[in-house]
Amino acid sequence: MVPDDQTNLFQTNRRFCQPEAENNHGILFIQEAVVSDLRWLYGLKLVNKSDQDLFPYVFYFDPSEYSIELWYYPPSATKPPPLKADGSLEVGYGEHGNGASIKLSVPEGMHTDSGFIKVFVSTKYVDMQPIAQPSSLHDANPPSTYGRGAAMAFAGPVGADLDQASWNVSTYILTATTLM
């Protein structure tokens, strides 16, 4: 998700600095998108400015529900990477954008609600489905957990060729508000 035009959800000047979190290029900034028009459906455009084809995985972390939703997952380990080098991939643009659209809302009695979008990319296919988890707040019999929201899950064999893989992750804050 690289800002590339005026319609990009993350074309914003709001950034949060975490001074203790530094990467190889200095201080790490986390971008925030604040959306106040909750009538519309939204999508994401993933832009690959590298020279490698990538497998993208998009998750939404909802801290108010303690849930993790899978928003995009590559179709198969046997197919080529869907995010081509110097290309883009639309997520949430209805049937032409790999599935359902993104509908933002604010819980009743509140004015804002925030969550986190995490975009993982890898040069090799990885089974990341076990990351997704439903909310444990509404479950009368939650699974055995270690700490808040943690559970043991079997992800299956990863494969020896993953040792040669490259990967990266980006985090974005997504805030829906009724105040603007």
JSON list of C-alpha atoms in Angstrom, two decimals:
[
{"chain": "A", "resi": 1, "resn": "MET", "atom": "CA", "xyz": [0.00, 0.00, 0.00]},
{"chain": "A", "resi": 2, "resn": "VAL", "atom": "CA", "xyz": [2.07, 2.82, -1.29]},
{"chain": "A", "resi": 3, "resn": "PRO", "atom": "CA", "xyz": [0.34, 6.18, -1.72]},
{"chain": "A", "resi": 4, "resn": "ASP", "atom": "CA", "xyz": [0.22, 6.68, -5.48]},
{"chain": "A", "resi": 5, "resn": "ASP", "atom": "CA", "xyz": [-2.74, 8.95, -6.22]},
{"chain": "A", "resi": 6, "resn": "GLN", "atom": "CA", "xyz": [-5.52, 11.02, -4.65]},
{"chain": "A", "resi": 7, "resn": "THR", "atom": "CA", "xyz": [-7.91, 8.06, -4.34]},
{"chain": "A", "resi": 8, "resn": "ASN", "atom": "CA", "xyz": [-5.56, 6.01, -2.20]},
{"chain": "A", "resi": 9, "resn": "LEU", "atom": "CA", "xyz": [-6.96, 5.44, 1.29]},
{"chain": "A", "resi": 10, "resn": "PHE", "atom": "CA", "xyz": [-3.57, 6.14, 2.84]},
{"chain": "A", "resi": 11, "resn": "GLN", "atom": "CA", "xyz": [-2.90, 9.46, 1.11]},
{"chain": "A", "resi": 12, "resn": "THR", "atom": "CA", "xyz": [-2.66, 11.34, 4.38]},
{"chain": "A", "resi": 13, "resn": "ASN", "atom": "CA", "xyz": [-0.29, 13.49, 6.39]},
{"chain": "A", "resi": 14, "resn": "ARG", "atom": "CA", "xyz": [-1.15, 11.84, 9.72]},
{"chain": "A", "resi": 15, "resn": "ARG", "atom": "CA", "xyz": [1.76, 9.70, 10.82]},
{"chain": "A", "resi": 16, "resn": "PHE", "atom": "CA", "xyz": [2.63, 8.33, 14.22]},
{"chain": "A", "resi": 17, "resn": "CYS", "atom": "CA", "xyz": [6.26, 8.19, 15.23]},
{"chain": "A", "resi": 18, "resn": "GLN", "atom": "CA", "xyz": [7.55, 5.44, 17.46]},
{"chain": "A", "resi": 19, "resn": "PRO", "atom": "CA", "xyz": [11.03, 6.72, 18.41]},
{"chain": "A", "resi": 20, "resn": "GLU", "atom": "CA", "xyz": [12.04, 3.39, 19.95]},
{"chain": "A", "resi": 21, "resn": "ALA", "atom": "CA", "xyz": [11.05, 1.52, 16.77]},
{"chain": "A", "resi": 22, "resn": "GLU", "atom": "CA", "xyz": [13.73, 2.05, 14.18]},
{"chain": "A", "resi": 23, "resn": "ASN", "atom": "CA", "xyz": [14.36, 0.23, 10.96]},
{"chain": "A", "resi": 24, "resn": "ASN", "atom": "CA", "xyz": [17.48, 0.26, 8.78]},
{"chain": "A", "resi": 25, "resn": "HIS", "atom": "CA", "xyz": [16.53, 3.68, 7.44]},
{"chain": "A", "resi": 26, "resn": "GLY", "atom": "CA", "xyz": [15.92, 5.53, 10.73]},
{"chain": "A", "resi": 27, "resn": "ILE", "atom": "CA", "xyz": [12.74, 6.25, 12.67]},
{"chain": "A", "resi": 28, "resn": "LEU", "atom": "CA", "xyz": [9.71, 4.15, 11.77]},
{"chain": "A", "resi": 29, "resn": "PHE", "atom": "CA", "xyz": [6.45, 5.99, 10.99]},
{"chain": "A", "resi": 30, "resn": "ILE", "atom": "CA", "xyz": [3.02, 4.38, 10.95]},
{"chain": "A", "resi": 31, "resn": "GLN", "atom": "CA", "xyz": [0.49, 5.97, 8.61]},
{"chain": "A", "resi": 32, "resn": "GLU", "atom": "CA", "xyz": [-3.14, 6.48, 9.60]},
{"chain": "A", "resi": 33, "resn": "ALA", "atom": "CA", "xyz": [-6.18, 6.79, 7.38]},
{"chain": "A", "resi": 34, "resn": "VAL", "atom": "CA", "xyz": [-9.14, 8.57, 8.95]},
{"chain": "A", "resi": 35, "resn": "VAL", "atom": "CA", "xyz": [-12.43, 7.88, 7.17]},
{"chain": "A", "resi": 36, "resn": "SER", "atom": "CA", "xyz": [-15.53, 9.87, 8.07]},
{"chain": "A", "resi": 37, "resn": "ASP", "atom": "CA", "xyz": [-17.85, 9.00, 5.17]},
{"chain": "A", "resi": 38, "resn": "LEU", "atom": "CA", "xyz": [-19.10, 5.63, 6.35]},
{"chain": "A", "resi": 39, "resn": "ARG", "atom": "CA", "xyz": [-21.74, 5.29, 3.60]},
{"chain": "A", "resi": 40, "resn": "TRP", "atom": "CA", "xyz": [-19.23, 4.01, 1.02]},
{"chain": "A", "resi": 41, "resn": "LEU", "atom": "CA", "xyz": [-17.54, 0.69, 0.46]},
{"chain": "A", "resi": 42, "resn": "TYR", "atom": "CA", "xyz": [-13.75, 0.80, 0.25]},
{"chain": "A", "resi": 43, "resn": "GLY", "atom": "CA", "xyz": [-10.91, -1.19, -1.24]},
{"chain": "A", "resi": 44, "resn": "LEU", "atom": "CA", "xyz": [-7.13, -1.32, -1.06]},
{"chain": "A", "resi": 45, "resn": "LYS", "atom": "CA", "xyz": [-4.65, -1.11, -3.88]},
{"chain": "A", "resi": 46, "resn": "LEU", "atom": "CA", "xyz": [-1.40, -2.92, -3.13]},
{"chain": "A", "resi": 47, "resn": "VAL", "atom": "CA", "xyz": [1.49, -1.52, -5.16]},
{"chain": "A", "resi": 48, "resn": "ASN", "atom": "CA", "xyz": [4.69, -3.49, -5.70]},
{"chain": "A", "resi": 49, "resn": "LYS", "atom": "CA", "xyz": [7.61, -1.23, -6.56]},
{"chain": "A", "resi": 50, "resn": "SER", "atom": "CA", "xyz": [10.15, -4.04, -6.29]},
{"chain": "A", "resi": 51, "resn": "ASP", "atom": "CA", "xyz": [11.65, -6.21, -9.00]},
{"chain": "A", "resi": 52, "resn": "GLN", "atom": "CA", "xyz": [10.21, -9.42, -7.50]},
{"chain": "A", "resi": 53, "resn": "ASP", "atom": "CA", "xyz": [6.76, -11.01, -7.74]},
{"chain": "A", "resi": 54, "resn": "LEU", "atom": "CA", "xyz": [5.16, -11.23, -4.29]},
{"chain": "A", "resi": 55, "resn": "PHE", "atom": "CA", "xyz": [2.57, -13.20, -2.35]},
{"chain": "A", "resi": 56, "resn": "PRO", "atom": "CA", "xyz": [0.56, -10.63, -0.32]},
{"chain": "A", "resi": 57, "resn": "TYR", "atom": "CA", "xyz": [-1.49, -11.32, 2.81]},
{"chain": "A", "resi": 58, "resn": "VAL", "atom": "CA", "xyz": [-3.77, -8.62, 4.27]},
{"chain": "A", "resi": 59, "resn": "PHE", "atom": "CA", "xyz": [-5.13, -8.84, 7.82]},
{"chain": "A", "resi": 60, "resn": "TYR", "atom": "CA", "xyz": [-7.31, -6.48, 9.87]},
{"chain": "A", "resi": 61, "resn": "PHE", "atom": "CA", "xyz": [-6.56, -6.45, 13.60]},
{"chain": "A", "resi": 62, "resn": "ASP", "atom": "CA", "xyz": [-9.56, -5.21, 15.61]},
{"chain": "A", "resi": 63, "resn": "PRO", "atom": "CA", "xyz": [-8.41, -4.28, 19.14]},
{"chain": "A", "resi": 64, "resn": "SER", "atom": "CA", "xyz": [-11.94, -3.61, 20.39]},
{"chain": "A", "resi": 65, "resn": "GLU", "atom": "CA", "xyz": [-13.07, -7.16, 19.47]},
{"chain": "A", "resi": 66, "resn": "TYR", "atom": "CA", "xyz": [-9.71, -8.92, 19.93]},
{"chain": "A", "resi": 67, "resn": "SER", "atom": "CA", "xyz": [-10.14, -10.41, 16.49]},
{"chain": "A", "resi": 68, "resn": "ILE", "atom": "CA", "xyz": [-8.03, -10.76, 13.36]},
{"chain": "A", "resi": 69, "resn": "GLU", "atom": "CA", "xyz": [-9.81, -10.86, 9.99]},
{"chain": "A", "resi": 70, "resn": "LEU", "atom": "CA", "xyz": [-8.21, -12.21, 6.84]},
{"chain": "A", "resi": 71, "resn": "TRP", "atom": "CA", "xyz": [-8.89, -9.63, 4.10]},
{"chain": "A", "resi": 72, "resn": "TYR", "atom": "CA", "xyz": [-6.73, -11.10, 1.34]},
{"chain": "A", "resi": 73, "resn": "TYR", "atom": "CA", "xyz": [-4.94, -14.40, 0.88]},
{"chain": "A", "resi": 74, "resn": "PRO", "atom": "CA", "xyz": [-3.19, -15.69, -2.27]},
{"chain": "A", "resi": 75, "resn": "PRO", "atom": "CA", "xyz": [-5.37, -18.23, -4.09]},
{"chain": "A", "resi": 76, "resn": "SER", "atom": "CA", "xyz": [-2.92, -21.15, -4.09]},
{"chain": "A", "resi": 77, "resn": "ALA", "atom": "CA", "xyz": [0.64, -22.24, -3.38]},
{"chain": "A", "resi": 78, "resn": "THR", "atom": "CA", "xyz": [0.78, -23.78, -6.85]},
{"chain": "A", "resi": 79, "resn": "LYS", "atom": "CA", "xyz": [-0.12, -20.58, -8.72]},
{"chain": "A", "resi": 80, "resn": "PRO", "atom": "CA", "xyz": [2.32, -17.75, -9.47]},
{"chain": "A", "resi": 81, "resn": "PRO", "atom": "CA", "xyz": [2.51, -14.80, -7.05]},
{"chain": "A", "resi": 82, "resn": "PRO", "atom": "CA", "xyz": [-0.49, -12.49, -7.63]},
{"chain": "A", "resi": 83, "resn": "LEU", "atom": "CA", "xyz": [1.35, -9.20, -6.93]},
{"chain": "A", "resi": 84, "resn": "LYS", "atom": "CA", "xyz": [3.67, -8.84, -9.91]},
{"chain": "A", "resi": 85, "resn": "ALA", "atom": "CA", "xyz": [6.93, -6.87, -9.92]},
{"chain": "A", "resi": 86, "resn": "ASP", "atom": "CA", "xyz": [6.23, -3.19, -10.64]},
{"chain": "A", "resi": 87, "resn": "GLY", "atom": "CA", "xyz": [2.52, -4.04, -10.61]},
{"chain": "A", "resi": 88, "resn": "SER", "atom": "CA", "xyz": [-0.51, -3.64, -8.39]},
{"chain": "A", "resi": 89, "resn": "LEU", "atom": "CA", "xyz": [-3.32, -5.74, -6.96]},
{"chain": "A", "resi": 90, "resn": "GLU", "atom": "CA", "xyz": [-6.77, -4.48, -5.97]},
{"chain": "A", "resi": 91, "resn": "VAL", "atom": "CA", "xyz": [-8.28, -5.91, -2.79]},
{"chain": "A", "resi": 92, "resn": "GLY", "atom": "CA", "xyz": [-11.88, -5.25, -1.82]},
{"chain": "A", "resi": 93, "resn": "TYR", "atom": "CA", "xyz": [-13.05, -3.86, -5.14]},
{"chain": "A", "resi": 94, "resn": "GLY", "atom": "CA", "xyz": [-15.96, -6.31, -5.29]},
{"chain": "A", "resi": 95, "resn": "GLU", "atom": "CA", "xyz": [-15.76, -9.20, -7.75]},
{"chain": "A", "resi": 96, "resn": "HIS", "atom": "CA", "xyz": [-13.11, -7.40, -9.86]},
{"chain": "A", "resi": 97, "resn": "GLY", "atom": "CA", "xyz": [-10.89, -6.85, -6.83]},
{"chain": "A", "resi": 98, "resn": "ASN", "atom": "CA", "xyz": [-10.61, -10.29, -5.26]},
{"chain": "A", "resi": 99, "resn": "GLY", "atom": "CA", "xyz": [-13.75, -10.49, -3.17]},
{"chain": "A", "resi": 100, "resn": "ALA", "atom": "CA", "xyz": [-15.94, -8.42, -0.92]},
{"chain": "A", "resi": 101, "resn": "SER", "atom": "CA", "xyz": [-15.47, -4.71, -0.30]},
{"chain": "A", "resi": 102, "resn": "ILE", "atom": "CA", "xyz": [-14.51, -3.07, 2.99]},
{"chain": "A", "resi": 103, "resn": "LYS", "atom": "CA", "xyz": [-17.38, -1.53, 4.97]},
{"chain": "A", "resi": 104, "resn": "LEU", "atom": "CA", "xyz": [-16.37, 0.72, 7.85]},
{"chain": "A", "resi": 105, "resn": "SER", "atom": "CA", "xyz": [-18.54, 1.36, 10.90]},
{"chain": "A", "resi": 106, "resn": "VAL", "atom": "CA", "xyz": [-18.41, 2.76, 14.41]},
{"chain": "A", "resi": 107, "resn": "PRO", "atom": "CA", "xyz": [-19.94, 0.84, 17.33]},
{"chain": "A", "resi": 108, "resn": "GLU", "atom": "CA", "xyz": [-23.16, 2.24, 18.75]},
{"chain": "A", "resi": 109, "resn": "GLY", "atom": "CA", "xyz": [-22.52, 4.88, 21.41]},
{"chain": "A", "resi": 110, "resn": "MET", "atom": "CA", "xyz": [-19.01, 5.68, 20.13]},
{"chain": "A", "resi": 111, "resn": "HIS", "atom": "CA", "xyz": [-17.69, 8.36, 17.78]},
{"chain": "A", "resi": 112, "resn": "THR", "atom": "CA", "xyz": [-14.51, 6.67, 16.56]},
{"chain": "A", "resi": 113, "resn": "ASP", "atom": "CA", "xyz": [-13.13, 3.18, 16.16]},
{"chain": "A", "resi": 114, "resn": "SER", "atom": "CA", "xyz": [-9.61, 2.22, 15.10]},
{"chain": "A", "resi": 115, "resn": "GLY", "atom": "CA", "xyz": [-7.94, -0.95, 13.96]},
{"chain": "A", "resi": 116, "resn": "PHE", "atom": "CA", "xyz": [-4.76, -2.01, 12.23]},
{"chain": "A", "resi": 117, "resn": "ILE", "atom": "CA", "xyz": [-4.20, -3.27, 8.72]},
{"chain": "A", "resi": 118, "resn": "LYS", "atom": "CA", "xyz": [-1.10, -5.45, 8.41]},
{"chain": "A", "resi": 119, "resn": "VAL", "atom": "CA", "xyz": [0.16, -6.29, 4.95]},
{"chain": "A", "resi": 120, "resn": "PHE", "atom": "CA", "xyz": [2.64, -9.15, 4.81]},
{"chain": "A", "resi": 121, "resn": "VAL", "atom": "CA", "xyz": [4.49, -9.91, 1.56]},
{"chain": "A", "resi": 122, "resn": "SER", "atom": "CA", "xyz": [6.79, -12.79, 0.74]},
{"chain": "A", "resi": 123, "resn": "THR", "atom": "CA", "xyz": [8.61, -14.10, -2.30]},
{"chain": "A", "resi": 124, "resn": "LYS", "atom": "CA", "xyz": [7.41, -17.61, -1.36]},
{"chain": "A", "resi": 125, "resn": "TYR", "atom": "CA", "xyz": [3.92, -18.84, -0.50]},
{"chain": "A", "resi": 126, "resn": "VAL", "atom": "CA", "xyz": [3.34, -19.20, 3.26]},
{"chain": "A", "resi": 127, "resn": "ASP", "atom": "CA", "xyz": [0.25, -20.64, 4.96]},
{"chain": "A", "resi": 128, "resn": "MET", "atom": "CA", "xyz": [-0.75, -17.68, 7.12]},
{"chain": "A", "resi": 129, "resn": "GLN", "atom": "CA", "xyz": [-4.41, -18.62, 7.62]},
{"chain": "A", "resi": 130, "resn": "PRO", "atom": "CA", "xyz": [-3.85, -19.57, 11.29]},
{"chain": "A", "resi": 131, "resn": "ILE", "atom": "CA", "xyz": [-3.22, -15.88, 12.06]},
{"chain": "A", "resi": 132, "resn": "ALA", "atom": "CA", "xyz": [-6.93, -15.13, 11.58]},
{"chain": "A", "resi": 133, "resn": "GLN", "atom": "CA", "xyz": [-9.04, -15.56, 14.70]},
{"chain": "A", "resi": 134, "resn": "PRO", "atom": "CA", "xyz": [-12.62, -14.72, 15.65]},
{"chain": "A", "resi": 135, "resn": "SER", "atom": "CA", "xyz": [-13.42, -12.49, 18.60]},
{"chain": "A", "resi": 136, "resn": "SER", "atom": "CA", "xyz": [-13.17, -14.25, 21.94]},
{"chain": "A", "resi": 137, "resn": "LEU", "atom": "CA", "xyz": [-15.47, -11.67, 23.57]},
{"chain": "A", "resi": 138, "resn": "HIS", "atom": "CA", "xyz": [-18.67, -13.34, 22.38]},
{"chain": "A", "resi": 139, "resn": "ASP", "atom": "CA", "xyz": [-17.60, -16.97, 22.78]},
{"chain": "A", "resi": 140, "resn": "ALA", "atom": "CA", "xyz": [-19.06, -18.78, 25.79]},
{"chain": "A", "resi": 141, "resn": "ASN", "atom": "CA", "xyz": [-16.34, -21.46, 25.51]},
{"chain": "A", "resi": 142, "resn": "PRO", "atom": "CA", "xyz": [-13.15, -19.72, 24.29]},
{"chain": "A", "resi": 143, "resn": "PRO", "atom": "CA", "xyz": [-10.27, -21.94, 23.20]},
{"chain": "A", "resi": 144, "resn": "SER", "atom": "CA", "xyz": [-7.39, -22.65, 25.56]},
{"chain": "A", "resi": 145, "resn": "THR", "atom": "CA", "xyz": [-5.17, -19.57, 25.43]},
{"chain": "A", "resi": 146, "resn": "TYR", "atom": "CA", "xyz": [-1.83, -18.40, 26.69]},
{"chain": "A", "resi": 147, "resn": "GLY", "atom": "CA", "xyz": [-2.22, -14.70, 27.48]},
{"chain": "A", "resi": 148, "resn": "ARG", "atom": "CA", "xyz": [-4.63, -12.41, 25.72]},
{"chain": "A", "resi": 149, "resn": "GLY", "atom": "CA", "xyz": [-5.70, -13.67, 22.30]},
{"chain": "A", "resi": 150, "resn": "ALA", "atom": "CA", "xyz": [-2.98, -16.31, 21.93]},
{"chain": "A", "resi": 151, "resn": "ALA", "atom": "CA", "xyz": [-3.63, -19.94, 21.09]},
{"chain": "A", "resi": 152, "resn": "MET", "atom": "CA", "xyz": [-1.53, -22.78, 19.79]},
{"chain": "A", "resi": 153, "resn": "ALA", "atom": "CA", "xyz": [-2.26, -23.57, 16.14]},
{"chain": "A", "resi": 154, "resn": "PHE", "atom": "CA", "xyz": [-0.65, -25.94, 13.67]},
{"chain": "A", "resi": 155, "resn": "ALA", "atom": "CA", "xyz": [0.33, -24.10, 10.49]},
{"chain": "A", "resi": 156, "resn": "GLY", "atom": "CA", "xyz": [1.48, -27.15, 8.56]},
{"chain": "A", "resi": 157, "resn": "PRO", "atom": "CA", "xyz": [4.84, -27.76, 6.92]},
{"chain": "A", "resi": 158, "resn": "VAL", "atom": "CA", "xyz": [6.56, -24.63, 5.72]},
{"chain": "A", "resi": 159, "resn": "GLY", "atom": "CA", "xyz": [9.03, -26.17, 3.29]},
{"chain": "A", "resi": 160, "resn": "ALA", "atom": "CA", "xyz": [12.79, -25.99, 2.99]},
{"chain": "A", "resi": 161, "resn": "ASP", "atom": "CA", "xyz": [12.74, -23.44, 0.18]},
{"chain": "A", "resi": 162, "resn": "LEU", "atom": "CA", "xyz": [11.30, -20.81, 2.54]},
{"chain": "A", "resi": 163, "resn": "ASP", "atom": "CA", "xyz": [14.81, -20.39, 3.93]},
{"chain": "A", "resi": 164, "resn": "GLN", "atom": "CA", "xyz": [15.62, -18.53, 0.71]},
{"chain": "A", "resi": 165, "resn": "ALA", "atom": "CA", "xyz": [12.51, -16.32, 0.86]},
{"chain": "A", "resi": 166, "resn": "SER", "atom": "CA", "xyz": [12.40, -12.59, 1.41]},
{"chain": "A", "resi": 167, "resn": "TRP", "atom": "CA", "xyz": [9.52, -11.01, 3.31]},
{"chain": "A", "resi": 168, "resn": "ASN", "atom": "CA", "xyz": [8.33, -7.70, 4.72]},
{"chain": "A", "resi": 169, "resn": "VAL", "atom": "CA", "xyz": [5.39, -6.32, 6.67]},
{"chain": "A", "resi": 170, "resn": "SER", "atom": "CA", "xyz": [3.70, -2.91, 6.83]},
{"chain": "A", "resi": 171, "resn": "THR", "atom": "CA", "xyz": [1.24, -1.67, 9.44]},
{"chain": "A", "resi": 172, "resn": "TYR", "atom": "CA", "xyz": [-1.40, 1.03, 8.93]},
{"chain": "A", "resi": 173, "resn": "ILE", "atom": "CA", "xyz": [-3.90, 2.51, 11.37]},
{"chain": "A", "resi": 174, "resn": "LEU", "atom": "CA", "xyz": [-7.47, 2.65, 10.05]},
{"chain": "A", "resi": 175, "resn": "THR", "atom": "CA", "xyz": [-9.84, 4.94, 11.96]},
{"chain": "A", "resi": 176, "resn": "ALA", "atom": "CA", "xyz": [-13.54, 5.31, 11.23]},
{"chain": "A", "resi": 177, "resn": "THR", "atom": "CA", "xyz": [-15.19, 8.37, 12.74]},
{"chain": "A", "resi": 178, "resn": "THR", "atom": "CA", "xyz": [-18.54, 10.15, 12.80]},
{"chain": "A", "resi": 179, "resn": "LEU", "atom": "CA", "xyz": [-17.01, 13.42, 14.06]},
{"chain": "A", "resi": 180, "resn": "MET", "atom": "CA", "xyz": [-15.95, 15.11, 10.80]}
]
